[in-house]
GROMACS .gro file of C-alpha atoms in nm:
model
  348
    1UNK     CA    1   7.186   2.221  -7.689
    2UNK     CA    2   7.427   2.052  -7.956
    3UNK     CA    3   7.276   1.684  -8.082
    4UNK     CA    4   7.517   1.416  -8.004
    5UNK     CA    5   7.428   1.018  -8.042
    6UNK     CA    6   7.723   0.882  -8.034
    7UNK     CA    7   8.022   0.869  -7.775
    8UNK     CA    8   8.312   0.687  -7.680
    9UNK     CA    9   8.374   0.680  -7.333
   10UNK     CA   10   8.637   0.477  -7.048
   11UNK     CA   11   8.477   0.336  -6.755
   12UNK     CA   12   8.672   0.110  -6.465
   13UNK     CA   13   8.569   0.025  -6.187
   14UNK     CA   14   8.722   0.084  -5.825
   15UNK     CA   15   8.970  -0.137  -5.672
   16UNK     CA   16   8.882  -0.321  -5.327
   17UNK     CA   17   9.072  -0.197  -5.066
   18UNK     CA   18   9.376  -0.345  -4.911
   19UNK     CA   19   9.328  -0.572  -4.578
   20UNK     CA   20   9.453  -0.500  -4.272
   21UNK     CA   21   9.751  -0.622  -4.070
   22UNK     CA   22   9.713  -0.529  -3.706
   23UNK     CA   23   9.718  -0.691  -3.341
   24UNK     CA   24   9.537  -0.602  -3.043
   25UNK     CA   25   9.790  -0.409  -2.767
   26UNK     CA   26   9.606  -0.354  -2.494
   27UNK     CA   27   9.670  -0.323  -2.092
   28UNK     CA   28   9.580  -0.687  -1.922
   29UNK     CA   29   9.563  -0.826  -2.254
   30UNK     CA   30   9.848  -1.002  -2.287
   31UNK     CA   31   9.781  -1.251  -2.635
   32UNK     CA   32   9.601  -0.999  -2.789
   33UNK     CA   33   9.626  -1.146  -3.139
   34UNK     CA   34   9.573  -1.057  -3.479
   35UNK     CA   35   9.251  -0.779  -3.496
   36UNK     CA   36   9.349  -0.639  -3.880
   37UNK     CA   37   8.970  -0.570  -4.070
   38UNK     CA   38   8.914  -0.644  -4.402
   39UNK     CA   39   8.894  -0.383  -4.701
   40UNK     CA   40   8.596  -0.252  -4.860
   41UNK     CA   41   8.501  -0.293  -5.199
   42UNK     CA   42   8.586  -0.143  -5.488
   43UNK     CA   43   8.266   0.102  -5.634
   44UNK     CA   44   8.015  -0.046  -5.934
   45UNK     CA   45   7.952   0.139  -6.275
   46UNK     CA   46   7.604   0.188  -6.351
   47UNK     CA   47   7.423   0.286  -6.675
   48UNK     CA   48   7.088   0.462  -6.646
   49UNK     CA   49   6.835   0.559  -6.881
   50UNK     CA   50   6.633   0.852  -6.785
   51UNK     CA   51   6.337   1.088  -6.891
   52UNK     CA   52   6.399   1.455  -7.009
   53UNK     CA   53   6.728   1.354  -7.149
   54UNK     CA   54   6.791   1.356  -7.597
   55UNK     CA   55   7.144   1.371  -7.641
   56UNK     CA   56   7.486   1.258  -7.514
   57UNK     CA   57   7.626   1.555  -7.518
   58UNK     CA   58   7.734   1.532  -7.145
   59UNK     CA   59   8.050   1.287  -7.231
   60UNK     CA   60   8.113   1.501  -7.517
   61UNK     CA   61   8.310   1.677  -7.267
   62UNK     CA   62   8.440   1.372  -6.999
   63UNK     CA   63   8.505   1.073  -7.142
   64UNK     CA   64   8.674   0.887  -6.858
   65UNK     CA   65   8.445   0.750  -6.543
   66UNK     CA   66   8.650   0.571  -6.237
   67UNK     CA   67   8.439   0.503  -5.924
   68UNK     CA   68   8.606   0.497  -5.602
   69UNK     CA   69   8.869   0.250  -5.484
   70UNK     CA   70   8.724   0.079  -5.174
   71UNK     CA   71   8.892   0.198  -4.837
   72UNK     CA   72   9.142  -0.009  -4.649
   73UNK     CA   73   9.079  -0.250  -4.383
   74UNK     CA   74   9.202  -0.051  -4.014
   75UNK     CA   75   9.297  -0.232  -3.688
   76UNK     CA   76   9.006  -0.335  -3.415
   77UNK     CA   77   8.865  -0.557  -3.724
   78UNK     CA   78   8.697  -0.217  -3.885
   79UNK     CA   79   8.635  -0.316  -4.176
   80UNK     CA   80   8.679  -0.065  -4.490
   81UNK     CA   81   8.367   0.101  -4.657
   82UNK     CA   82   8.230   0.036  -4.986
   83UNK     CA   83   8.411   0.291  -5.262
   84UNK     CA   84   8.146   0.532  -5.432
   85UNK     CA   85   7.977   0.397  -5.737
   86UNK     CA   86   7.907   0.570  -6.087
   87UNK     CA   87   7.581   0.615  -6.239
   88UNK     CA   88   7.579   0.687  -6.601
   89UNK     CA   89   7.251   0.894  -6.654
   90UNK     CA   90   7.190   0.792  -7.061
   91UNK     CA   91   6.854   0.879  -7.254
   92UNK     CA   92   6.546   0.641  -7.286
   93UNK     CA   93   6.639   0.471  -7.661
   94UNK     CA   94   7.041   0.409  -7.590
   95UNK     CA   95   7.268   0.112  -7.668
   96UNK     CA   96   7.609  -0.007  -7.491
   97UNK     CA   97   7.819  -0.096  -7.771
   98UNK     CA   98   8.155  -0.290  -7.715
   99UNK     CA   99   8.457  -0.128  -7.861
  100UNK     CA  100   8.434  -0.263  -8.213
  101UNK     CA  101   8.100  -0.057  -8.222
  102UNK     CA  102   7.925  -0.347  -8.356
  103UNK     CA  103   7.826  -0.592  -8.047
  104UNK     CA  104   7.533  -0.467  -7.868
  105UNK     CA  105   7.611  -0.516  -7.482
  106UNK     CA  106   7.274  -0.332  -7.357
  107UNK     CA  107   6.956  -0.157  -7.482
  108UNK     CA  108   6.845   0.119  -7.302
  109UNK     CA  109   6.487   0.133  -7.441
  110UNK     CA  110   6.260   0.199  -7.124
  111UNK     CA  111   6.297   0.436  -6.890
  112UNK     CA  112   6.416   0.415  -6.572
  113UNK     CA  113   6.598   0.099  -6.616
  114UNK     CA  114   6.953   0.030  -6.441
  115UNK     CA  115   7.198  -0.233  -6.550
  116UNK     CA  116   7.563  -0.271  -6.383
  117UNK     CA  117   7.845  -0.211  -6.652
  118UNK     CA  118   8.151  -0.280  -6.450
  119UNK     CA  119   8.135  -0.446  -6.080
  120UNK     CA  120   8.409  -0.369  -5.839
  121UNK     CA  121   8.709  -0.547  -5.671
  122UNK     CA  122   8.657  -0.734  -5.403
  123UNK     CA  123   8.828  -0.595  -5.047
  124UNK     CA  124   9.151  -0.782  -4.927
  125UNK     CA  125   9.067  -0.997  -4.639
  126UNK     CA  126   9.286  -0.879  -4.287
  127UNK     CA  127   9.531  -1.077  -4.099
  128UNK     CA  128   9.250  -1.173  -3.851
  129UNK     CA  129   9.075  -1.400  -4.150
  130UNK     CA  130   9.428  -1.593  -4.131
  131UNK     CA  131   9.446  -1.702  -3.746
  132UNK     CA  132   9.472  -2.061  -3.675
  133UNK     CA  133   9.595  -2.279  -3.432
  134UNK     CA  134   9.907  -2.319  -3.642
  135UNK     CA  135   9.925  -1.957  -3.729
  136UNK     CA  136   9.824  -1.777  -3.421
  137UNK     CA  137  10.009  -1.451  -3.518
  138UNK     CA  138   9.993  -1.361  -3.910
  139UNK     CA  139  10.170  -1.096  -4.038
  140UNK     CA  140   9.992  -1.102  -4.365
  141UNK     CA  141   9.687  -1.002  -4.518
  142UNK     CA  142   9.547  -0.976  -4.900
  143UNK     CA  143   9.541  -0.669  -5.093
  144UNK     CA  144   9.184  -0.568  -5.287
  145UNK     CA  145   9.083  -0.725  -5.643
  146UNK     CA  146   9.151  -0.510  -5.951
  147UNK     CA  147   8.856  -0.310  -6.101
  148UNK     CA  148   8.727  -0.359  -6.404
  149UNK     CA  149   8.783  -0.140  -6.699
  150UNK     CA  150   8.667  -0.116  -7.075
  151UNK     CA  151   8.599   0.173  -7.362
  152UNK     CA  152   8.260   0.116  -7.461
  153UNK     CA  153   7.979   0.289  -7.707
  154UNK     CA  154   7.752   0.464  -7.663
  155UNK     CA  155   7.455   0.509  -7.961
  156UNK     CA  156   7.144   0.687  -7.925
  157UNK     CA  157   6.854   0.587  -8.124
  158UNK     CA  158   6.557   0.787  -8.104
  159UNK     CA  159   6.223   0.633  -7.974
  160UNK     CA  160   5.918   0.795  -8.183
  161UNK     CA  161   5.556   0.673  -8.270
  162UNK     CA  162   5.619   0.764  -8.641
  163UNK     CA  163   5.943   0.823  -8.854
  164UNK     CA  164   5.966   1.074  -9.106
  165UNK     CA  165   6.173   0.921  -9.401
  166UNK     CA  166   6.229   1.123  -9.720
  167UNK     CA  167   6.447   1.330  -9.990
  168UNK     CA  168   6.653   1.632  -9.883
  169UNK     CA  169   6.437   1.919  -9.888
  170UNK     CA  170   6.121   1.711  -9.894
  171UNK     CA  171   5.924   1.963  -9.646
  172UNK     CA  172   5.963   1.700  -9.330
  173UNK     CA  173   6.101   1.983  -9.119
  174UNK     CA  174   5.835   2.232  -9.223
  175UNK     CA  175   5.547   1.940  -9.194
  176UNK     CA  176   5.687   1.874  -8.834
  177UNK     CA  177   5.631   2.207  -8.758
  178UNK     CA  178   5.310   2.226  -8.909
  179UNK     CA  179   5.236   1.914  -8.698
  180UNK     CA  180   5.407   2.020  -8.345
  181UNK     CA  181   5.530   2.273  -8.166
  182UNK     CA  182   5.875   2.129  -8.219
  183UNK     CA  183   6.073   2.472  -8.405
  184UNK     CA  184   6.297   2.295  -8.652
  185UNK     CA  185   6.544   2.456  -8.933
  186UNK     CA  186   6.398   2.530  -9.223
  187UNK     CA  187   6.508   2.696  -9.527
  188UNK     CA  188   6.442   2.649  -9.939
  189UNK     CA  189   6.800   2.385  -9.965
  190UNK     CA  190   6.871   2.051  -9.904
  191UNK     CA  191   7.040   1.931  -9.608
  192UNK     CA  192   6.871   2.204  -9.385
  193UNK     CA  193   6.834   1.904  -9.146
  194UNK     CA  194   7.191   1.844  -9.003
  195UNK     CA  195   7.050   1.604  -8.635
  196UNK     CA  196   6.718   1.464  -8.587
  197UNK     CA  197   6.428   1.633  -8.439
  198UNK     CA  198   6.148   1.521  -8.212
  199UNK     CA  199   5.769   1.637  -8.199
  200UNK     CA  200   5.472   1.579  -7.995
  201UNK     CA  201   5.181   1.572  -8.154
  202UNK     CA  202   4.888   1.652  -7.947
  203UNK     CA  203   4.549   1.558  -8.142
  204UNK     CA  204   4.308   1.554  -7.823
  205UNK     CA  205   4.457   1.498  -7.450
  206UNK     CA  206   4.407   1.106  -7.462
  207UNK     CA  207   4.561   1.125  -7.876
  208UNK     CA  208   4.942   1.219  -7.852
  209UNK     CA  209   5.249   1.060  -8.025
  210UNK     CA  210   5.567   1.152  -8.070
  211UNK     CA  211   5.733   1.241  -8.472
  212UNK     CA  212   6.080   1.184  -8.527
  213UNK     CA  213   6.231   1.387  -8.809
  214UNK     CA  214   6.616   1.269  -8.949
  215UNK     CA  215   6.816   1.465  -9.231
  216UNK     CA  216   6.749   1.351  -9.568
  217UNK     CA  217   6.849   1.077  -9.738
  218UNK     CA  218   7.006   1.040 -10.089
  219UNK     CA  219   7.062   0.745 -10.327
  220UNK     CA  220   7.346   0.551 -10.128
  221UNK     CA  221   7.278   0.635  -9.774
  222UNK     CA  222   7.273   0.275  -9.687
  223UNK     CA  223   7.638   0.285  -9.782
  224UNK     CA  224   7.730   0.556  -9.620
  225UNK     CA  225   7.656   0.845  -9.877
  226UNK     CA  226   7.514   1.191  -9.716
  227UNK     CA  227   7.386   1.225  -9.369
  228UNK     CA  228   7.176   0.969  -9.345
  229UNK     CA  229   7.306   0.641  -9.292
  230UNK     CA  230   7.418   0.773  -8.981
  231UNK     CA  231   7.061   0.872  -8.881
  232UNK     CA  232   6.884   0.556  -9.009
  233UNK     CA  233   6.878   0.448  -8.660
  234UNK     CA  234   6.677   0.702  -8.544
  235UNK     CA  235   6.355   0.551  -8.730
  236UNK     CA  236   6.455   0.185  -8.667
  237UNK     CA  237   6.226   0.192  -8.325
  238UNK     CA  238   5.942   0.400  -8.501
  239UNK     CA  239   5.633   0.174  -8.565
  240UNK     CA  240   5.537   0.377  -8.871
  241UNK     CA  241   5.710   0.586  -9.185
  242UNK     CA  242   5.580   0.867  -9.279
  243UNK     CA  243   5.698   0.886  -9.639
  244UNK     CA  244   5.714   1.271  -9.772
  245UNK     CA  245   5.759   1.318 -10.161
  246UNK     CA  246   5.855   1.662 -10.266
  247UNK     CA  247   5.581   1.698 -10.515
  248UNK     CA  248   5.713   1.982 -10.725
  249UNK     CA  249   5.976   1.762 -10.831
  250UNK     CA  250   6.014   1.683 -11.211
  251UNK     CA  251   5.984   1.300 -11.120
  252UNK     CA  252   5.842   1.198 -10.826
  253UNK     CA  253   5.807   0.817 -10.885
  254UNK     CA  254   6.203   0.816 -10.907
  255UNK     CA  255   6.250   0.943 -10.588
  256UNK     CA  256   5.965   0.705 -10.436
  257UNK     CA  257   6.225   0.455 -10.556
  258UNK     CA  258   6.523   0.561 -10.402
  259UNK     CA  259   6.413   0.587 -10.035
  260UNK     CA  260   6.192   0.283 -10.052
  261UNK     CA  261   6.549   0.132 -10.227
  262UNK     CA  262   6.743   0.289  -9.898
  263UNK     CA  263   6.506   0.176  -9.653
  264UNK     CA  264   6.573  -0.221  -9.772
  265UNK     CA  265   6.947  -0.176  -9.827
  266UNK     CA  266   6.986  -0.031  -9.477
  267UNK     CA  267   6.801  -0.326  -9.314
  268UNK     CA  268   6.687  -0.359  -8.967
  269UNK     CA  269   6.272  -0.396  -9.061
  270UNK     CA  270   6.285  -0.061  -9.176
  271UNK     CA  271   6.108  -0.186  -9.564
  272UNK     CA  272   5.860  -0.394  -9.327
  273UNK     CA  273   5.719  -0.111  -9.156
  274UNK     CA  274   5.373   0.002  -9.240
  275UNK     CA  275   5.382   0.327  -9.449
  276UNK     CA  276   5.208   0.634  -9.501
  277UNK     CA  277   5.279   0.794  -9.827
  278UNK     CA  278   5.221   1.149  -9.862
  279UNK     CA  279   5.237   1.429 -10.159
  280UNK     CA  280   5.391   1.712 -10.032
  281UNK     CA  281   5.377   2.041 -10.083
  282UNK     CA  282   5.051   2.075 -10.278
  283UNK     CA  283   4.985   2.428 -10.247
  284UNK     CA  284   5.210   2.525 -10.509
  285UNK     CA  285   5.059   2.285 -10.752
  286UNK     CA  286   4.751   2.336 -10.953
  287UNK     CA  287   4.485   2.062 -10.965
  288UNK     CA  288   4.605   1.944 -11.284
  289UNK     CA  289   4.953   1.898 -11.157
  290UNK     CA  290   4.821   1.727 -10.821
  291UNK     CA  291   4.615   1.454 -10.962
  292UNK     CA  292   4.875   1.399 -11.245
  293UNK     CA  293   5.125   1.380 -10.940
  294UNK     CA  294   4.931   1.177 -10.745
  295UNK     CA  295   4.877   0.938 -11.064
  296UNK     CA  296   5.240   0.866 -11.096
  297UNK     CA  297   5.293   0.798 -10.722
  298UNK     CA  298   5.014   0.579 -10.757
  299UNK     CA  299   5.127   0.354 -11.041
  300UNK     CA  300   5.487   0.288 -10.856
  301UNK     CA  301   5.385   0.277 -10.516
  302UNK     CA  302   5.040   0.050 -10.563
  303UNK     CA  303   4.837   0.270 -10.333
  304UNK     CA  304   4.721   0.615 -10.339
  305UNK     CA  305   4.892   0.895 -10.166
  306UNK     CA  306   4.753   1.169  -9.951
  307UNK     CA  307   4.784   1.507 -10.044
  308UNK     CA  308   4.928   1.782  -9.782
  309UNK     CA  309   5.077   2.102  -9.762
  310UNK     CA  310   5.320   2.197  -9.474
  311UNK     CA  311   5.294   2.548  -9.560
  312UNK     CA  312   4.931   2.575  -9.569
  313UNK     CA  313   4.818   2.258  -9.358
  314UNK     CA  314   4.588   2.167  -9.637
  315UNK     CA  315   4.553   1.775  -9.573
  316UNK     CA  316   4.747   1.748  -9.258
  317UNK     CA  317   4.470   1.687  -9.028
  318UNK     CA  318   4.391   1.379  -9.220
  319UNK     CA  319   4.752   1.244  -9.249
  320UNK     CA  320   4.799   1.304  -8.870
  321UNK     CA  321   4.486   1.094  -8.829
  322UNK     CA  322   4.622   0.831  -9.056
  323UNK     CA  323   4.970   0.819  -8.846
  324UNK     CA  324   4.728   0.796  -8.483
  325UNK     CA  325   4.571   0.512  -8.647
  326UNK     CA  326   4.936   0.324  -8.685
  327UNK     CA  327   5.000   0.445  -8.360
  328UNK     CA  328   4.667   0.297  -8.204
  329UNK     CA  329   4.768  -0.040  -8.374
  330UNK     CA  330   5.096  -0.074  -8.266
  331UNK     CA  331   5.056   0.024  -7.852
  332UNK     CA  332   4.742  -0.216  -7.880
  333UNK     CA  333   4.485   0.025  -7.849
  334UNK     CA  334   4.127  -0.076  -7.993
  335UNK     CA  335   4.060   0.098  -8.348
  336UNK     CA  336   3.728   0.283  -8.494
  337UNK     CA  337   3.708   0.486  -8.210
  338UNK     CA  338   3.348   0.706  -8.245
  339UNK     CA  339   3.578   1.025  -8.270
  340UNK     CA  340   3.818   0.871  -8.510
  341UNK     CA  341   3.777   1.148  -8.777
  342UNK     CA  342   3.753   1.450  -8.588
  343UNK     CA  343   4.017   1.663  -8.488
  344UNK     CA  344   4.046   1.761  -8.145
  345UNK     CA  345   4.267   2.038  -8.024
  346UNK     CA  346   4.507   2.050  -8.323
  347UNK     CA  347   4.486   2.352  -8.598
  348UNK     CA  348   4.702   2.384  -8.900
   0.00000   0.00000   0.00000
């Protein structure tokens, strides 16, 4: 299934149906009066944000949603019924945007929820609201209230435990694989990553959490250079980073620099997040290289960085531990659990 988060769609709401004018005929009835019923109303839009659901691809393909004009008011005051409503099935981690795509009308962020978009037109009252004792015998009656309509947004963002932030071709895709059973892209040049991926991580049955991988970023994403300032988003709701330097890079330091330079520039807490940095791609450097590596990562970063291998799953165990531990602190879970440094149910 084709990634999509982002789609413009039309929603109105129905009309309220038309009142009623109508008088009672009947045998031995001979002032039968005014008996016209009112009309219904016109049906709701609904937005919806669901489970099992991580794209919009659905209103790649319909872009317009009009519920159901309410139906007209008949005679013996029967009133019209209510027209049928539309529910907007969105994933967990969407926002409403108004049409400038910049004013954020909902947020979609647990699942489950419901919020009304677009309420429909009232029904027009029948003649038999207008009897009187000066008006015994009206020939009128109101039509329904207009519906509602706007274009709106809508903008998936992602919800994952950890983000995966990095270079093009930094081995994120291969590490989520080496991590999950998520089956990314993966292939020796940059940009391989073209839509964000999602894996679950399963350490033990109580230890899971949920990796979000987005397409590499280059110097100017923030600005709208590359593929990723698109895809920022995706990592704004993660409580971690993962931070993935390609370590058989001539300059690794550099490129610390420009995603950590990216991150800030974008905005949105994604330089206040706690981060995990992480050496990648080990196995095809020799001991020498590593700690020399590792040194210069080190002197720019402040802290040192864990070592791992995608390919071989040297060191993953430990960074996956790491990331649990970020993921422990941020749902409120107690740390130093006894079986904090084993690995349960997870092989590289």
């Amino acid at each position: 299934m084709k990634f999509l988060d982002q789609a413009k769609i039309y929603i109105r709401s129905g009309n309220g149906g038309g009142g009623s004018v109508s008088f009672r005929r009947e045998k031995f009835i001979p002032n039968g009066g005014p008996d016209g019923g009112d009309g219904g109303r016109g049906g709701d839009v609904w937005i919806e944000s669901v489970d099992g659901l991580n794209t919009l691809i659905d209103y790649r393909y319909q872009q317009h949603f009009k519920a159901q004009t309410g139906h007209h008011g008949q005679g013996r005051q029967m009133h019209g019924g209510k027209g049928e409503d539309v529910h907007l099935k969105v994933p967990v981690g969407t926002q409403v945007l108004d049409e400038d795509k910049e004013t954020v009308l909902l947020d979609m962020d647990t699942p489950g929820k419901m919020e009304l978009l677009l309420k429909g037109g009232n029904g027009g009252w029948g003649n038999v609201r207008f009897k009187g004792p000066t008006n015994q015998a009206p020939t009128y009656a109101n039509p329904g209230q207009e519906g509602q309509e706007r274009w709106i947004w809508l903008r998936l963002k992602l919800i994952a435990d950890i983000g995966l932030a990095g270079l093009p071709n930094a081995g994120k895709s291969t590490f989520l694989s080496a991590a999950s059973a998520a089956k990314p892209k993966i292939a020796d040049y940059p940009f391989t990553t073209l839509a964000p991926n999602l894996g679950m991580v399963d350490l033990s049955p109580s230890e899971r959490f949920v990796i979000a991988d987005i397409p590499g970023l280059i110097e100017g994403a923030s600005e709208g250079a590359g593929l990723g300032t698109r895809f920022l988003g995706h990592v704004e709701r993660s409580a971690s980073l993962i931070h993935l330097i390609d370590g058989t890079q001539d300059d690794v330091a550099e490129a610390y620099r420009i995603i950590r330079g990216e991150l800030e520039a974008y905005g949105e807490g994604l330089a206040d997040k706690a981060e995990i940095l992480a050496l990648n791609k080990i196995d095809a450097l020799t001991p020498e290289a590593r700690e020399e590596k590792a040194a210069e990562l080190e002197a720019v970063a402040g802290r040192r960085p864990m070592l791992v291998s995608g390919v071989s799953g040297e060191g993953v165990p430990a960074l996956l531990r790491a990331a649990w531990a970020e993921v422990k602190k941020t749902r409120g879970a107690l740390a130093g659990d006894s079986d904090a440094d084993q690995i349960s149910g997870w092989q590289p």
